[in-house]
mmCIF file of C-alpha atoms in Angstrom:
data_model
loop_
_atom_site.group_PDB
_atom_site.id
_atom_site.type_symbol
_atom_site.label_atom_id
_atom_site.label_comp_id
_atom_site.label_asym_id
_atom_site.label_seq_id
_atom_site.Cartn_x
_atom_site.Cartn_y
_atom_site.Cartn_z
ATOM 1 C CA MET A 1 -23.398 -20.855 -70.962
ATOM 2 C CA LYS A 2 -25.261 -23.265 -68.377
ATOM 3 C CA MET A 3 -25.010 -22.801 -64.708
ATOM 4 C CA ARG A 4 -25.112 -26.137 -62.180
ATOM 5 C CA ARG A 5 -28.504 -25.113 -59.493
ATOM 6 C CA GLY A 6 -26.099 -24.601 -56.662
ATOM 7 C CA SER A 7 -24.318 -22.196 -58.711
ATOM 8 C CA LEU A 8 -27.273 -20.310 -59.854
ATOM 9 C CA VAL A 9 -28.421 -19.812 -56.203
ATOM 10 C CA GLN A 10 -25.143 -18.706 -54.785
ATOM 11 C CA ALA A 11 -24.558 -15.737 -57.413
ATOM 12 C CA VAL A 12 -28.865 -14.903 -56.367
ATOM 13 C CA ALA A 13 -27.984 -14.750 -52.536
ATOM 14 C CA VAL A 14 -24.839 -12.838 -53.700
ATOM 15 C CA LEU A 15 -26.442 -10.592 -55.780
ATOM 16 C CA LEU A 16 -29.467 -10.046 -53.045
ATOM 17 C CA PHE A 17 -26.467 -9.086 -50.649
ATOM 18 C CA VAL A 18 -24.950 -6.016 -52.413
ATOM 19 C CA VAL A 19 -28.541 -4.381 -53.453
ATOM 20 C CA PHE A 20 -30.047 -5.115 -50.227
ATOM 21 C CA PRO A 21 -27.395 -4.905 -47.311
ATOM 22 C CA ILE A 22 -28.093 -6.103 -43.797
ATOM 23 C CA ASN A 23 -27.390 -3.800 -40.932
ATOM 24 C CA ALA A 24 -25.362 -5.176 -38.698
ATOM 25 C CA GLN A 25 -26.818 -4.324 -35.209
ATOM 26 C CA GLU A 26 -24.177 -2.368 -32.729
ATOM 27 C CA VAL A 27 -22.635 -2.758 -30.148
ATOM 28 C CA PRO A 28 -21.804 0.124 -27.811
ATOM 29 C CA THR A 29 -18.389 -0.413 -26.617
ATOM 30 C CA PRO A 30 -18.211 0.343 -22.423
ATOM 31 C CA GLN A 31 -16.901 3.863 -22.628
ATOM 32 C CA GLU A 32 -20.743 4.545 -24.449
ATOM 33 C CA VAL A 33 -22.516 2.203 -22.067
ATOM 34 C CA ASP A 34 -21.040 4.890 -19.276
ATOM 35 C CA GLN A 35 -21.818 7.565 -20.823
ATOM 36 C CA GLU A 36 -25.664 7.017 -21.290
ATOM 37 C CA ASN A 37 -25.907 5.547 -17.887
ATOM 38 C CA GLY A 38 -24.172 6.998 -15.979
ATOM 39 C CA LEU A 39 -21.556 4.410 -14.029
ATOM 40 C CA VAL A 40 -18.290 5.773 -12.754
ATOM 41 C CA ARG A 41 -15.475 3.642 -14.159
ATOM 42 C CA LEU A 42 -12.919 2.523 -11.399
ATOM 43 C CA PHE A 43 -9.742 1.510 -11.566
ATOM 44 C CA MET A 44 -8.843 0.177 -8.271
ATOM 45 C CA ASP A 45 -4.621 -0.110 -7.651
ATOM 46 C CA CYS A 46 -4.039 -1.712 -4.000
ATOM 47 C CA GLN A 47 -0.422 -1.515 -2.748
ATOM 48 C CA GLY A 48 -1.020 -3.482 0.462
ATOM 49 C CA GLY A 49 -2.391 -6.276 2.861
ATOM 50 C CA GLY A 50 -6.002 -6.255 2.634
ATOM 51 C CA CYS A 51 -7.157 -5.872 -0.482
ATOM 52 C CA TRP A 52 -5.932 -9.051 -2.111
ATOM 53 C CA ASP A 53 -9.736 -10.511 -3.146
ATOM 54 C CA SER A 54 -11.048 -8.378 -6.048
ATOM 55 C CA ASP A 55 -13.683 -10.333 -6.989
ATOM 56 C CA PHE A 56 -15.066 -9.504 -3.399
ATOM 57 C CA PHE A 57 -15.046 -5.818 -3.994
ATOM 58 C CA ARG A 58 -16.324 -6.170 -7.780
ATOM 59 C CA THR A 59 -19.336 -7.860 -6.260
ATOM 60 C CA GLU A 60 -19.888 -5.593 -2.741
ATOM 61 C CA ILE A 61 -19.652 -2.637 -5.093
ATOM 62 C CA GLN A 62 -21.584 -3.332 -8.110
ATOM 63 C CA PHE A 63 -22.447 0.123 -8.908
ATOM 64 C CA VAL A 64 -19.979 0.815 -10.763
ATOM 65 C CA ASN A 65 -17.928 -0.184 -13.943
ATOM 66 C CA TRP A 66 -14.948 -1.926 -12.778
ATOM 67 C CA VAL A 67 -12.280 -1.370 -15.729
ATOM 68 C CA ARG A 68 -8.409 -3.344 -15.737
ATOM 69 C CA ASP A 69 -6.747 -0.471 -17.064
ATOM 70 C CA ARG A 70 -6.291 3.140 -15.829
ATOM 71 C CA ARG A 71 -6.333 4.756 -18.629
ATOM 72 C CA ASP A 72 -10.004 3.849 -19.312
ATOM 73 C CA ALA A 73 -10.692 4.896 -16.066
ATOM 74 C CA ASP A 74 -12.135 8.126 -14.940
ATOM 75 C CA LEU A 75 -11.926 7.176 -11.127
ATOM 76 C CA HIS A 76 -7.866 6.322 -10.127
ATOM 77 C CA LEU A 77 -8.870 4.000 -6.560
ATOM 78 C CA LEU A 78 -4.721 4.103 -5.229
ATOM 79 C CA ILE A 79 -5.147 2.161 -1.303
ATOM 80 C CA THR A 80 -1.973 2.768 0.576
ATOM 81 C CA SER A 81 -0.906 0.869 3.824
ATOM 82 C CA GLN A 82 1.570 0.726 6.609
ATOM 83 C CA PRO A 83 0.768 -0.759 10.100
ATOM 84 C CA THR A 84 0.106 0.935 13.504
ATOM 85 C CA GLY A 85 1.651 0.650 16.635
ATOM 86 C CA ALA A 86 -1.289 -0.831 18.063
ATOM 87 C CA GLY A 87 -0.692 -4.184 15.404
ATOM 88 C CA GLY A 88 -3.086 -3.573 12.700
ATOM 89 C CA ARG A 89 -3.116 -1.043 9.532
ATOM 90 C CA SER A 90 -3.109 2.297 8.751
ATOM 91 C CA TYR A 91 -5.162 2.545 4.857
ATOM 92 C CA ASP A 92 -5.135 5.247 2.970
ATOM 93 C CA LEU A 93 -7.995 5.908 0.035
ATOM 94 C CA PHE A 94 -6.544 8.669 -2.772
ATOM 95 C CA PHE A 95 -9.196 8.872 -5.084
ATOM 96 C CA ILE A 96 -8.107 10.602 -7.918
ATOM 97 C CA GLY A 97 -10.478 11.550 -10.852
ATOM 98 C CA GLN A 98 -9.650 11.711 -14.552
ATOM 99 C CA GLU A 99 -11.408 12.470 -17.849
ATOM 100 C CA ARG A 100 -14.771 13.442 -16.408
ATOM 101 C CA PHE A 101 -13.577 13.925 -12.270
ATOM 102 C CA ASP A 102 -10.457 14.916 -13.630
ATOM 103 C CA SER A 103 -10.432 18.069 -11.125
ATOM 104 C CA MET A 104 -11.214 16.247 -8.855
ATOM 105 C CA SER A 105 -9.825 13.919 -5.599
ATOM 106 C CA ASP A 106 -10.410 13.189 -2.588
ATOM 107 C CA THR A 107 -8.584 11.128 0.634
ATOM 108 C CA LEU A 108 -9.814 8.818 3.556
ATOM 109 C CA ALA A 109 -8.672 6.478 6.189
ATOM 110 C CA TYR A 110 -9.185 3.186 7.579
ATOM 111 C CA ILE A 111 -7.232 1.135 10.591
ATOM 112 C CA SER A 112 -7.605 -2.239 11.211
ATOM 113 C CA GLY A 113 -7.337 -3.491 14.443
ATOM 114 C CA TYR A 114 -4.632 -5.847 15.481
ATOM 115 C CA ASP A 115 -6.543 -8.272 16.219
ATOM 116 C CA ALA A 116 -8.992 -8.062 12.925
ATOM 117 C CA THR A 117 -9.971 -10.821 10.498
ATOM 118 C CA SER A 118 -9.560 -11.456 6.298
ATOM 119 C CA ASP A 119 -13.114 -10.402 6.020
ATOM 120 C CA GLU A 120 -13.380 -7.647 8.989
ATOM 121 C CA VAL A 121 -11.200 -5.922 7.064
ATOM 122 C CA ARG A 122 -12.288 -6.621 3.556
ATOM 123 C CA ASN A 123 -15.650 -5.486 4.837
ATOM 124 C CA GLY A 124 -14.420 -2.638 6.435
ATOM 125 C CA LEU A 125 -12.514 -0.956 3.622
ATOM 126 C CA ALA A 126 -15.218 -1.716 1.215
ATOM 127 C CA GLY A 127 -17.622 0.466 3.476
ATOM 128 C CA ILE A 128 -14.872 3.181 3.497
ATOM 129 C CA ILE A 129 -14.639 2.746 -0.563
ATOM 130 C CA LYS A 130 -18.360 2.360 -0.635
ATOM 131 C CA ILE A 131 -18.289 6.118 1.712
ATOM 132 C CA GLY A 132 -15.351 7.745 -0.876
ATOM 133 C CA LEU A 133 -17.013 6.706 -4.305
ATOM 134 C CA MET A 134 -20.602 8.567 -3.186
ATOM 135 C CA ARG A 135 -19.003 12.499 -4.339
ATOM 136 C CA PHE A 136 -18.296 10.649 -7.420
ATOM 137 C CA VAL A 137 -21.817 8.937 -8.238
ATOM 138 C CA GLY A 138 -23.719 12.299 -6.798
ATOM 139 C CA LEU A 139 -22.549 13.577 -9.620
ATOM 140 C CA THR A 140 -24.031 11.275 -12.504
ATOM 141 C CA SER A 141 -27.605 9.883 -13.422
ATOM 142 C CA VAL A 142 -27.097 6.550 -11.190
ATOM 143 C CA ALA A 143 -27.349 9.076 -8.446
ATOM 144 C CA LYS A 144 -30.568 8.628 -8.369
ATOM 145 C CA ASP A 145 -30.664 5.028 -7.863
ATOM 146 C CA ILE A 146 -28.099 4.946 -4.672
ATOM 147 C CA SER A 147 -29.917 5.047 -1.550
ATOM 148 C CA ILE A 148 -28.356 5.563 2.076
ATOM 149 C CA GLY A 149 -29.086 3.951 5.344
ATOM 150 C CA MET A 150 -27.483 3.581 9.014
ATOM 151 C CA GLY A 151 -27.702 0.525 11.016
ATOM 152 C CA ARG A 152 -29.642 -0.032 14.473
ATOM 153 C CA ALA A 153 -27.468 1.759 17.016
ATOM 154 C CA GLY A 154 -25.707 -0.383 19.093
ATOM 155 C CA GLU A 155 -24.839 -2.867 16.174
ATOM 156 C CA PRO A 156 -21.225 -1.558 14.375
ATOM 157 C CA GLY A 157 -19.764 -2.992 12.089
ATOM 158 C CA GLN A 158 -23.242 -4.526 10.555
ATOM 159 C CA ARG A 159 -23.561 -3.965 6.861
ATOM 160 C CA GLY A 160 -24.639 -1.265 5.745
ATOM 161 C CA GLY A 161 -24.228 0.212 9.632
ATOM 162 C CA PRO A 162 -21.954 2.547 11.409
ATOM 163 C CA ARG A 163 -18.345 1.141 11.593
ATOM 164 C CA PRO A 164 -16.003 0.880 14.572
ATOM 165 C CA GLY A 165 -14.215 3.450 16.161
ATOM 166 C CA PRO A 166 -9.985 2.494 15.619
ATOM 167 C CA GLY A 167 -8.164 -0.409 16.483
ATOM 168 C CA GLU A 168 -11.771 -1.857 16.106
ATOM 169 C CA GLY A 169 -11.863 -1.326 12.519
ATOM 170 C CA GLY A 170 -13.007 1.417 11.326
ATOM 171 C CA MET A 171 -12.563 4.709 9.124
ATOM 172 C CA ALA A 172 -10.487 6.870 11.490
ATOM 173 C CA THR A 173 -8.188 9.722 11.049
ATOM 174 C CA PRO A 174 -4.464 10.374 11.927
ATOM 175 C CA ASP A 175 -5.011 11.907 15.273
ATOM 176 C CA ASP A 176 -6.766 8.859 16.397
ATOM 177 C CA ASP A 177 -3.824 6.914 16.552
ATOM 178 C CA PRO A 178 -3.435 5.923 20.138
ATOM 179 C CA TRP A 179 0.372 5.399 19.104
ATOM 180 C CA ASN A 180 0.438 8.271 18.317
ATOM 181 C CA PHE A 181 2.390 6.995 14.385
ATOM 182 C CA TRP A 182 4.717 5.275 16.051
ATOM 183 C CA VAL A 183 5.840 2.292 15.001
ATOM 184 C CA PHE A 184 7.643 -0.209 16.894
ATOM 185 C CA THR A 185 9.258 -3.346 15.403
ATOM 186 C CA PRO A 186 11.476 -6.008 17.984
ATOM 187 C CA SER A 187 13.516 -8.946 16.823
ATOM 188 C CA LEU A 188 15.137 -11.492 18.428
ATOM 189 C CA ARG A 189 17.964 -14.299 17.634
ATOM 190 C CA PHE A 190 19.326 -17.605 18.596
ATOM 191 C CA ASN A 191 21.198 -20.370 17.179
ATOM 192 C CA GLY A 192 23.130 -23.515 18.205
ATOM 193 C CA ASN A 193 24.930 -26.164 17.095
ATOM 194 C CA GLY A 194 27.332 -28.912 18.331
ATOM 195 C CA GLU A 195 29.397 -31.553 16.091
ATOM 196 C CA SER A 196 32.161 -33.349 18.182
ATOM 197 C CA THR A 197 35.214 -31.000 17.453
ATOM 198 C CA ARG A 198 32.860 -27.693 16.939
ATOM 199 C CA LYS A 199 30.253 -25.578 18.901
ATOM 200 C CA SER A 200 29.205 -22.389 17.933
ATOM 201 C CA LEU A 201 26.353 -20.066 19.869
ATOM 202 C CA GLY A 202 24.865 -17.248 18.328
ATOM 203 C CA ILE A 203 22.172 -14.767 20.333
ATOM 204 C CA GLY A 204 21.057 -11.362 19.122
ATOM 205 C CA GLY A 205 18.184 -9.486 19.302
ATOM 206 C CA SER A 206 16.822 -5.427 17.924
ATOM 207 C CA PHE A 207 14.396 -3.195 18.672
ATOM 208 C CA SER A 208 13.938 -0.087 16.307
ATOM 209 C CA ALA A 209 10.678 2.605 16.312
ATOM 210 C CA ARG A 210 9.376 4.898 13.513
ATOM 211 C CA ARG A 211 7.242 7.313 13.259
ATOM 212 C CA VAL A 212 6.739 9.672 10.397
ATOM 213 C CA THR A 213 4.607 12.626 9.470
ATOM 214 C CA GLU A 214 4.519 15.817 7.715
ATOM 215 C CA GLU A 215 6.504 17.700 9.669
ATOM 216 C CA TRP A 216 8.422 15.186 11.543
ATOM 217 C CA ARG A 217 10.465 11.534 10.453
ATOM 218 C CA VAL A 218 12.157 9.584 13.341
ATOM 219 C CA SER A 219 13.826 6.578 13.517
ATOM 220 C CA LEU A 220 16.080 5.144 16.300
ATOM 221 C CA GLY A 221 17.162 1.390 16.254
ATOM 222 C CA LEU A 222 19.645 -0.712 18.595
ATOM 223 C CA ARG A 223 20.754 -3.954 18.121
ATOM 224 C CA THR A 224 23.460 -5.791 20.242
ATOM 225 C CA SER A 225 24.732 -9.557 19.161
ATOM 226 C CA TYR A 226 26.776 -12.260 21.103
ATOM 227 C CA ASP A 227 28.325 -15.250 19.076
ATOM 228 C CA GLN A 228 30.609 -17.792 20.496
ATOM 229 C CA LEU A 229 32.835 -20.405 18.514
ATOM 230 C CA ASN A 230 34.506 -23.858 20.212
ATOM 231 C CA PHE A 231 37.006 -25.559 18.319
ATOM 232 C CA GLU A 232 38.645 -28.551 19.876
ATOM 233 C CA SER A 233 40.999 -31.386 17.848
ATOM 234 C CA GLY A 234 42.855 -33.161 20.112
ATOM 235 C CA GLU A 235 45.347 -30.877 22.265
ATOM 236 C CA TYR A 236 43.890 -27.673 20.909
ATOM 237 C CA THR A 237 41.454 -25.240 21.932
ATOM 238 C CA LYS A 238 40.221 -22.358 20.382
ATOM 239 C CA LEU A 239 37.327 -20.416 22.378
ATOM 240 C CA SER A 240 36.349 -17.077 19.564
ATOM 241 C CA VAL A 241 34.137 -14.601 21.048
ATOM 242 C CA ARG A 242 32.184 -12.088 18.952
ATOM 243 C CA ARG A 243 30.249 -9.135 20.349
ATOM 244 C CA SER A 244 28.506 -6.649 18.971
ATOM 245 C CA HIS A 245 26.075 -3.623 19.752
ATOM 246 C CA SER A 246 24.848 -0.327 18.187
ATOM 247 C CA PHE A 247 22.174 2.285 18.174
ATOM 248 C CA ARG A 248 21.087 4.286 15.337
ATOM 249 C CA GLY A 249 19.130 6.906 14.900
ATOM 250 C CA GLU A 250 18.018 10.178 12.477
ATOM 251 C CA VAL A 251 15.661 13.072 13.307
ATOM 252 C CA VAL A 252 14.070 14.776 10.047
ATOM 253 C CA LYS A 253 11.944 18.404 10.599
ATOM 254 C CA SER A 254 10.454 19.593 7.399
ATOM 255 C CA LEU A 255 11.165 23.229 6.685
ATOM 256 C CA THR A 256 8.654 23.299 3.460
ATOM 257 C CA ASP A 257 7.433 20.843 1.223
ATOM 258 C CA HIS A 258 9.994 19.134 -0.548
ATOM 259 C CA TRP A 259 13.100 20.914 1.885
ATOM 260 C CA SER A 260 13.930 19.639 5.022
ATOM 261 C CA VAL A 261 17.154 19.414 7.353
ATOM 262 C CA GLY A 262 17.578 16.548 10.396
ATOM 263 C CA LEU A 263 20.256 14.929 12.186
ATOM 264 C CA SER A 264 21.577 11.317 11.628
ATOM 265 C CA GLY A 265 24.439 9.205 14.197
ATOM 266 C CA GLY A 266 25.415 6.681 16.219
ATOM 267 C CA VAL A 267 27.008 4.596 18.529
ATOM 268 C CA SER A 268 28.426 1.310 18.197
ATOM 269 C CA ASN A 269 31.070 -1.152 20.098
ATOM 270 C CA SER A 270 32.277 -4.261 17.797
ATOM 271 C CA THR A 271 35.249 -6.976 18.483
ATOM 272 C CA PHE A 272 34.947 -8.488 15.439
ATOM 273 C CA SER A 273 35.550 -4.843 14.212
ATOM 274 C CA ASN A 274 38.662 -4.213 16.536
ATOM 275 C CA PHE A 275 36.927 -0.729 18.501
ATOM 276 C CA ARG A 276 35.938 0.247 21.474
ATOM 277 C CA LEU A 277 33.489 1.841 20.931
ATOM 278 C CA ASN A 278 33.087 3.939 17.441
ATOM 279 C CA THR A 279 30.501 7.846 17.368
ATOM 280 C CA GLN A 280 29.516 9.647 14.886
ATOM 281 C CA ILE A 281 27.113 12.594 14.570
ATOM 282 C CA SER A 282 26.135 14.484 10.968
ATOM 283 C CA PRO A 283 24.039 17.231 10.866
ATOM 284 C CA VAL A 284 21.449 16.142 7.206
ATOM 285 C CA LEU A 285 19.903 18.336 4.103
ATOM 286 C CA GLU A 286 16.943 16.622 2.487
ATOM 287 C CA TYR A 287 15.520 17.182 -0.369
ATOM 288 C CA ASP A 288 11.727 15.428 -1.891
ATOM 289 C CA PHE A 289 10.677 15.772 -5.431
ATOM 290 C CA PHE A 290 7.185 15.269 -3.716
ATOM 291 C CA PRO A 291 4.943 16.981 -1.260
ATOM 292 C CA TYR A 292 5.847 15.153 2.094
ATOM 293 C CA SER A 293 2.291 15.280 2.414
ATOM 294 C CA GLU A 294 1.948 12.461 -0.132
ATOM 295 C CA SER A 295 5.288 10.018 2.108
ATOM 296 C CA THR A 296 2.385 7.139 2.050
ATOM 297 C CA ARG A 297 1.594 6.865 -1.514
ATOM 298 C CA ARG A 298 5.182 8.049 -2.882
ATOM 299 C CA MET A 299 8.598 8.980 -2.016
ATOM 300 C CA LEU A 300 11.795 10.692 -3.436
ATOM 301 C CA THR A 301 14.308 11.685 -1.624
ATOM 302 C CA VAL A 302 17.859 13.430 -1.860
ATOM 303 C CA GLN A 303 20.155 13.453 1.241
ATOM 304 C CA TYR A 304 23.615 15.599 2.310
ATOM 305 C CA ALA A 305 25.451 14.388 5.552
ATOM 306 C CA VAL A 306 28.285 15.347 6.648
ATOM 307 C CA GLU A 307 30.751 12.716 7.946
#
């Protein structure tokens, strides 16, 4: 049987591969690399303004392995935020251990000033994140390569140095809030429209105050509006005026980690609804499926009020 030279070479190559297999180099997975060098596998979940630039944090914090799936992480960083009465934002950073850090957790806080720029906010958050990571990094083999320093006195906000105090973009506890957890929200409305036969004018405003702590939840709201419509057609003239004013409030006191009681009520009048004075006050019983101490990151409540 005749065999071409090309076919003979191919047959020899296949035979050599079977007899003397080539051992391919094994490429370690990210998890195997982490186990070898001790890098913390970090997943960050930010639910609020200030941490939208994920590339910035990945660049600034290079002593961890950033992962995109929470299930691949051994440390879950959850960041929530809410506005402060001073016009800034208050951030809560929850470090939730998984895998080898399963029994560990920590919570830190950061408050940005009302005039803080986006760069100042993200630098401030990066500094607090680094501080929170040290507890976990300190338990790994990477700890020997970490150095901790402090900036020169009188230079707060310097990278690697001390952070400013409350209202200036630094780490703070809830007691440092100069507004004592109160958040005020004013609003004003004005609109007008004019045509040959139709003219309208509307003025309104509202003011709300809200305070949420582990012990109390207070919510107050005041609203007022005035709307006027003029309609003219020949000798026919029609003037329609609507006025409404209302005040609503709710005060709830925590009894345990899950149960609370309080009062809810309000006073209002409205020409559109055709009543001069309407009052309502109700006792309230509330149950939260999660502890009230976790209200900044999760809350699921059932409320019962007697009308």
